Amino acid sequence: MLPPATDPIAVYIHVPFCARRCPYCDFATVAGQDHLIERYTSTVCREIESSPLRGRAASSVYFGGGTPTHVSFESCITPIMQAVTGTFELLPDAEITFEANPASSDAVKYRRFRNAGFNRVSIGVQSFDDRVLQTLGRLHTADEAVAALRSARAASFRSVSLDLIFGAPNQSVEQWQRDLNTAVGLAPDHISAYSLTVEDGTPFASMLHAGSLPAPAEETLAAMFQLAINTLAQAGYEHYEVSSYALPGHRCRHNLVYWTHKEYAAFGPGAAAYTNGVRTVNERSPAGYIDRMARTGSAIAYSETLTDEQQLTEALMLGLRLLEGIRISELAARFGQDCVNRLQPAMANLSGRGLLDVGSNTVRLTRAGLMLADTVLVDLAAATG
Ligand code: SF4
């Protein structure tokens, strides 16, 4: 069953341009193709303005990437934002986020975004240690990361978030503790702490296969995850999603739309949308995206109507990322009691292994399940098929 077509949606804009590609990145991003920014801008505006969802209320807008602070605010971000506000009915309290890179953002740029109505910024800090930043191939220094955070604060965004990475090559547990302490000392409203995953096709994957990239042991990663949970909890951050921690009132409303399996529109190269039970993914390369839009008037390279089972699998995989878990009655109302019944043996099995906490009406990951979240979610997903 689908969410009502009158519910507000989330709107995602993908800005694929970066100054340089980080060796671990597998997002739809490009470096050295800034000559495409102008045509990208007019194309993404056209894609937004021709959306079949025109007129729908939007509870959040999120400019992600790539690096939204790498492109010109005036000639790229401004027209795209105008296309968004001219196409969708932004709710008065809509959350409007952009991702910022410390290497391409300063006090002036933060103020521009703030004056244009952006009320949330997510800064890709990754680490406060220059050696870790170098290993990750980042262009900014630790000092620049601190300065970015302070400038964002001074611009008075409603929420300032920062991203951190743990499990970087040669990163010690002690160093990770220092990163967490520095982050807490800067008092952002929200922190996302991701374990580094080496994705196929990236330079890090080649180095790993060649034996030249030291990968942390599983126990080290688990210790780092535990450290994040404890340190951030002590500092008053609610751990509300596997990788996300927020001061009260600062949970990311845009991402909550994904995790609660609601509808979202998405524009730009490689952007994935989910509306009306249909998942679509746009052409991934900026040049291909521009070309496809010019030839066909649509950027969609892949489209799939999800069956009830697929929707249930997604709802589980995403919903269980939230620490408060999922209400069984809501699953039953949406997908039918039969579907839920089919899950019972797998849930009982995972509960018996101490990985899932199954109550009378809620199911959620236990602390042990959280440490093995990906495995647990895959096991449950297999049971829905
Ligand atoms: S800056 Fe971010 S999006 Fe760009 S290459 Fe690095 S990790 Fe990927």
XYZ file of C-alpha atoms and ligand atoms in Angstrom:
393
model
C 0.000 0.000 0.000
C 1.265 3.477 -0.844
C 1.504 6.589 1.323
C -1.351 9.073 0.584
C -0.531 11.213 -2.457
C -1.285 14.318 -0.393
C 1.514 13.768 2.148
C 4.354 16.296 1.860
C 7.338 14.936 -0.022
C 11.083 15.479 0.381
C 13.015 17.019 -2.503
C 16.618 16.042 -3.230
C 18.922 17.900 -5.652
C 22.169 16.220 -6.668
C 25.099 18.544 -7.418
C 27.680 16.145 -8.872
C 30.732 18.403 -9.104
C 33.793 18.121 -6.821
C 37.220 19.774 -6.901
C 38.853 16.336 -6.705
C 37.536 12.804 -6.248
C 38.297 11.243 -2.871
C 39.722 7.724 -3.260
C 36.931 6.087 -1.233
C 34.007 7.846 -2.915
C 31.512 5.912 -5.027
C 28.843 8.615 -5.255
C 27.760 9.981 -8.637
C 30.417 12.682 -8.700
C 32.950 14.090 -11.136
C 36.042 16.269 -10.891
C 37.537 18.345 -13.695
C 34.200 18.762 -15.498
C 33.302 22.245 -14.318
C 32.712 23.265 -17.946
C 29.434 21.294 -17.630
C 28.111 23.276 -14.650
C 26.234 25.818 -16.761
C 24.426 23.194 -18.846
C 23.865 21.057 -15.738
C 22.147 24.055 -14.086
C 19.736 24.752 -16.927
C 19.043 21.015 -17.302
C 18.299 20.383 -13.641
C 16.022 23.458 -13.584
C 14.128 22.027 -16.558
C 13.915 18.624 -14.901
C 12.462 20.166 -11.722
C 10.001 22.418 -13.564
C 8.671 19.506 -15.637
C 8.182 17.254 -12.592
C 4.856 15.385 -12.559
C 4.772 16.174 -8.830
C 4.426 19.913 -9.491
C 2.300 21.560 -6.815
C 2.983 18.929 -4.123
C 3.832 20.196 -0.652
C 7.472 19.647 0.341
C 8.639 19.310 3.937
C 12.352 19.346 3.089
C 14.808 20.246 0.356
C 18.318 18.795 0.377
C 21.197 19.877 -1.878
C 23.680 16.985 -1.727
C 26.561 15.842 -3.791
C 29.132 16.030 -4.912
C 29.907 19.413 -3.444
C 27.165 22.057 -3.524
C 29.691 24.622 -2.213
C 32.006 23.950 -5.173
C 29.615 25.527 -7.696
C 28.733 29.235 -7.947
C 25.998 30.225 -5.542
C 24.621 32.941 -7.828
C 24.646 31.159 -11.180
C 23.948 27.591 -10.058
C 22.369 27.257 -6.589
C 20.105 30.327 -6.902
C 18.357 29.318 -10.171
C 17.934 25.728 -8.968
C 16.386 26.934 -5.711
C 14.065 29.222 -7.693
C 12.988 26.221 -9.778
C 12.287 24.261 -6.580
C 10.218 27.016 -4.951
C 8.363 27.670 -8.221
C 7.463 23.996 -8.606
C 6.739 22.735 -5.091
C 4.803 24.241 -2.179
C 7.472 24.476 0.479
C 5.905 24.216 3.928
C 6.581 27.302 6.077
C 8.858 25.295 8.388
C 10.495 23.234 5.629
C 14.003 22.011 6.408
C 16.358 23.269 3.671
C 19.819 21.704 3.809
C 23.005 21.944 1.786
C 26.156 19.890 2.070
C 29.318 21.936 2.494
C 32.966 21.078 2.047
C 35.411 22.983 4.302
C 37.728 23.365 1.293
C 35.171 25.385 -0.656
C 33.159 27.275 1.952
C 33.845 30.428 3.904
C 31.900 32.857 6.071
C 30.636 34.789 3.033
C 29.321 31.663 1.327
C 27.586 30.434 4.481
C 25.844 33.799 4.854
C 24.697 33.663 1.228
C 23.108 30.261 1.737
C 21.509 31.427 4.987
C 20.137 34.630 3.424
C 18.629 32.563 0.597
C 16.549 30.554 3.092
C 18.752 27.524 3.734
C 18.334 26.690 7.427
C 20.512 23.598 7.812
C 24.065 22.784 6.740
C 25.841 19.456 6.764
C 29.620 19.869 6.725
C 31.855 17.073 5.385
C 34.504 17.285 8.096
C 35.389 13.541 8.191
C 38.245 14.057 10.681
C 39.987 16.724 12.745
C 43.368 15.079 12.167
C 45.485 16.215 9.207
C 47.034 12.770 8.751
C 43.647 11.052 8.562
C 42.382 13.755 6.190
C 45.397 13.203 3.957
C 44.886 9.437 3.942
C 41.265 9.999 2.941
C 42.425 12.265 0.106
C 40.508 15.242 1.456
C 41.465 18.725 0.281
C 40.900 20.495 3.599
C 42.918 20.633 6.808
C 41.746 20.152 10.380
C 42.004 23.905 10.992
C 39.807 24.591 7.961
C 37.230 22.114 9.255
C 37.066 23.949 12.592
C 36.850 27.314 10.800
C 34.021 26.017 8.580
C 32.044 24.942 11.604
C 32.518 28.300 13.314
C 31.529 30.217 10.174
C 28.406 28.083 9.814
C 27.518 28.771 13.440
C 28.031 32.507 12.947
C 25.619 32.444 9.994
C 22.838 31.289 12.378
C 21.588 28.152 10.679
C 18.828 26.385 12.583
C 20.931 23.196 12.539
C 24.602 22.604 11.886
C 25.594 19.018 11.242
C 28.970 17.441 10.624
C 30.038 14.154 9.074
C 32.823 12.077 10.584
C 34.426 8.863 9.303
C 35.883 6.108 11.446
C 37.864 3.060 10.399
C 40.186 5.019 8.087
C 43.461 3.255 7.205
C 45.912 3.432 10.128
C 43.398 5.303 12.298
C 43.683 4.254 15.939
C 40.899 4.037 18.501
C 42.682 6.781 20.477
C 42.749 9.078 17.461
C 39.031 8.432 16.893
C 38.365 9.376 20.508
C 40.192 12.666 19.903
C 38.035 13.335 16.818
C 34.888 12.704 18.836
C 36.109 14.968 21.657
C 36.885 17.767 19.198
C 33.496 17.382 17.554
C 31.684 17.515 20.891
C 33.747 20.556 21.915
C 32.480 22.414 18.829
C 28.875 21.570 19.782
C 27.250 20.912 16.378
C 23.516 20.154 16.544
C 23.864 16.899 14.669
C 26.678 14.425 13.970
C 26.761 11.639 11.380
C 29.518 9.109 12.103
C 30.095 6.611 9.303
C 32.283 3.564 9.236
C 34.495 3.733 6.140
C 33.283 1.183 3.624
C 35.495 0.323 0.700
C 33.234 0.134 -2.350
C 34.145 -1.794 -5.496
C 35.482 0.313 -8.325
C 37.097 2.948 -6.097
C 40.875 3.552 -5.844
C 40.681 2.327 -2.216
C 39.223 -1.001 -3.438
C 42.154 -1.455 -5.865
C 44.606 -0.656 -3.069
C 42.843 -3.096 -0.752
C 43.039 -5.896 -3.326
C 46.708 -5.060 -3.982
C 47.372 -5.311 -0.240
C 48.507 -1.704 0.064
C 45.550 -0.433 2.105
C 45.572 -1.459 5.756
C 41.981 -2.336 6.702
C 40.962 -2.108 10.357
C 40.016 -5.321 12.182
C 36.312 -5.961 12.861
C 36.943 -5.611 16.610
C 38.565 -2.194 16.068
C 35.557 -1.004 14.072
C 33.178 -2.297 16.742
C 35.225 -0.548 19.458
C 35.115 2.703 17.462
C 31.363 2.452 16.946
C 30.864 1.803 20.655
C 33.074 4.777 21.485
C 30.952 7.046 19.292
C 27.749 5.826 20.924
C 29.097 6.350 24.467
C 30.911 9.651 23.892
C 28.045 11.267 22.038
C 25.421 10.005 24.490
C 27.405 11.497 27.379
C 27.461 14.812 25.509
C 23.658 14.807 25.172
C 23.288 13.516 21.600
C 20.418 11.120 20.930
C 21.561 8.165 18.863
C 18.470 7.942 16.643
C 19.722 6.129 13.538
C 22.605 3.687 13.002
C 25.000 6.495 11.977
C 23.166 9.596 13.219
C 23.220 11.489 16.514
C 21.271 14.667 17.299
C 20.750 17.141 20.079
C 17.037 17.249 21.002
C 14.985 18.765 18.175
C 17.734 18.417 15.562
C 17.064 15.068 13.883
C 17.450 15.335 10.115
C 13.877 15.582 8.853
C 14.903 14.992 5.234
C 16.637 11.698 5.978
C 13.745 10.649 8.214
C 11.594 10.653 5.058
C 13.913 7.975 3.600
C 14.065 5.923 6.788
C 10.300 5.955 7.245
C 9.846 4.941 3.606
C 7.900 8.009 2.551
C 7.941 9.631 -0.875
C 10.703 11.807 -2.251
C 11.477 13.486 -5.554
C 15.085 13.669 -6.746
C 16.753 15.669 -9.489
C 20.200 15.713 -11.067
C 22.640 13.060 -12.340
C 22.327 9.701 -10.568
C 19.495 10.957 -8.328
C 17.104 8.255 -7.078
C 13.451 9.060 -6.403
C 10.589 7.099 -4.860
C 7.026 8.156 -5.546
C 3.773 6.339 -6.111
C 5.449 2.958 -5.466
C 7.933 3.544 -8.294
C 11.690 3.793 -7.849
C 13.532 5.762 -10.540
C 17.226 6.459 -10.991
C 18.563 9.178 -13.270
C 21.390 8.877 -15.780
C 24.540 8.925 -13.668
C 27.160 10.896 -15.604
C 26.577 14.653 -15.878
C 27.221 14.610 -19.645
C 24.869 11.644 -20.122
C 22.247 13.304 -17.928
C 22.356 16.547 -19.917
C 22.226 14.604 -23.179
C 19.334 12.346 -22.141
C 17.265 15.315 -20.956
C 17.942 17.142 -24.228
C 16.990 14.133 -26.367
C 14.029 12.713 -24.468
C 12.866 15.318 -21.943
C 13.475 12.796 -19.161
C 16.633 11.972 -17.210
C 15.409 8.593 -15.951
C 17.718 5.701 -16.841
C 16.048 3.072 -14.648
C 12.538 2.659 -13.328
C 10.913 -0.107 -11.334
C 7.460 -0.476 -9.818
C 7.999 -2.119 -6.457
C 5.857 -5.088 -5.479
C 4.338 -5.173 -1.986
C 7.134 -7.577 -0.939
C 9.807 -5.204 -2.238
C 8.170 -2.284 -0.454
C 8.026 -4.293 2.761
C 11.706 -5.227 2.394
C 12.648 -1.585 1.916
C 10.442 -0.441 4.786
C 12.205 -2.976 7.040
C 15.733 -2.287 5.843
C 15.270 1.450 6.261
C 12.999 1.530 9.315
C 15.204 -0.727 11.399
C 18.047 1.729 10.946
C 16.082 3.917 13.371
C 16.824 3.025 16.961
C 13.172 3.342 17.920
C 12.485 0.631 15.327
C 9.245 -0.116 13.532
C 5.662 -0.547 14.760
C 4.404 -3.983 13.773
C 0.805 -2.687 13.578
C 1.903 -0.095 10.988
C 3.602 -2.785 8.887
C 0.457 -4.918 9.083
C -1.787 -1.973 8.129
C 0.410 -1.128 5.169
C 1.347 -4.556 3.826
C -1.208 -6.942 5.338
C -1.003 -9.346 8.249
C 0.096 -12.196 5.971
C 3.315 -10.416 5.035
C 4.056 -9.729 8.679
C 3.316 -13.340 9.601
C 5.883 -14.501 7.059
C 8.510 -12.453 8.886
C 7.817 -13.994 12.288
C 10.237 -16.982 12.004
C 13.151 -14.743 10.899
C 12.365 -12.203 13.625
C 12.154 -14.961 16.242
C 15.480 -16.357 15.039
C 17.235 -12.964 15.198
C 15.614 -12.266 18.566
C 16.892 -15.641 19.871
C 20.396 -14.629 18.786
C 20.069 -11.369 20.732
C 20.138 -9.191 17.611
C 16.523 -8.054 17.476
C 14.244 -6.862 20.231
C 10.697 -7.963 19.351
C 8.038 -6.452 21.612
C 4.257 -6.748 21.458
C 4.065 -4.004 18.812
C 7.625 -2.910 18.066
C 10.679 -4.466 16.521
C 14.093 -2.873 16.781
C 17.785 -3.708 16.741
C 19.410 -4.559 20.063
C 22.805 -3.053 20.927
C 24.424 -6.236 19.536
C 22.181 -6.023 16.449
C 23.258 -2.442 15.919
C 26.885 -3.567 15.688
C 25.875 -6.040 12.958
C 23.117 -3.899 11.433
C 23.897 -4.688 7.804
C 23.907 -8.473 8.361
C 20.703 -8.414 10.408
C 18.881 -6.311 7.826
C 19.967 -8.584 4.973
C 18.741 -11.672 6.917
C 15.366 -10.066 7.498
C 15.101 -8.864 3.925
C 15.717 -12.419 2.692
C 12.697 -13.556 4.742
C 10.337 -11.201 2.906
C 11.067 -12.647 -0.526
S 34.115 15.548 -1.693
Fe 32.515 14.077 -1.072
S 31.289 13.697 -2.924
Fe 33.229 14.692 -3.584
S 34.580 12.987 -4.105
Fe 34.988 13.502 -1.947
S 33.617 12.136 -0.758
Fe 32.882 12.137 -2.898
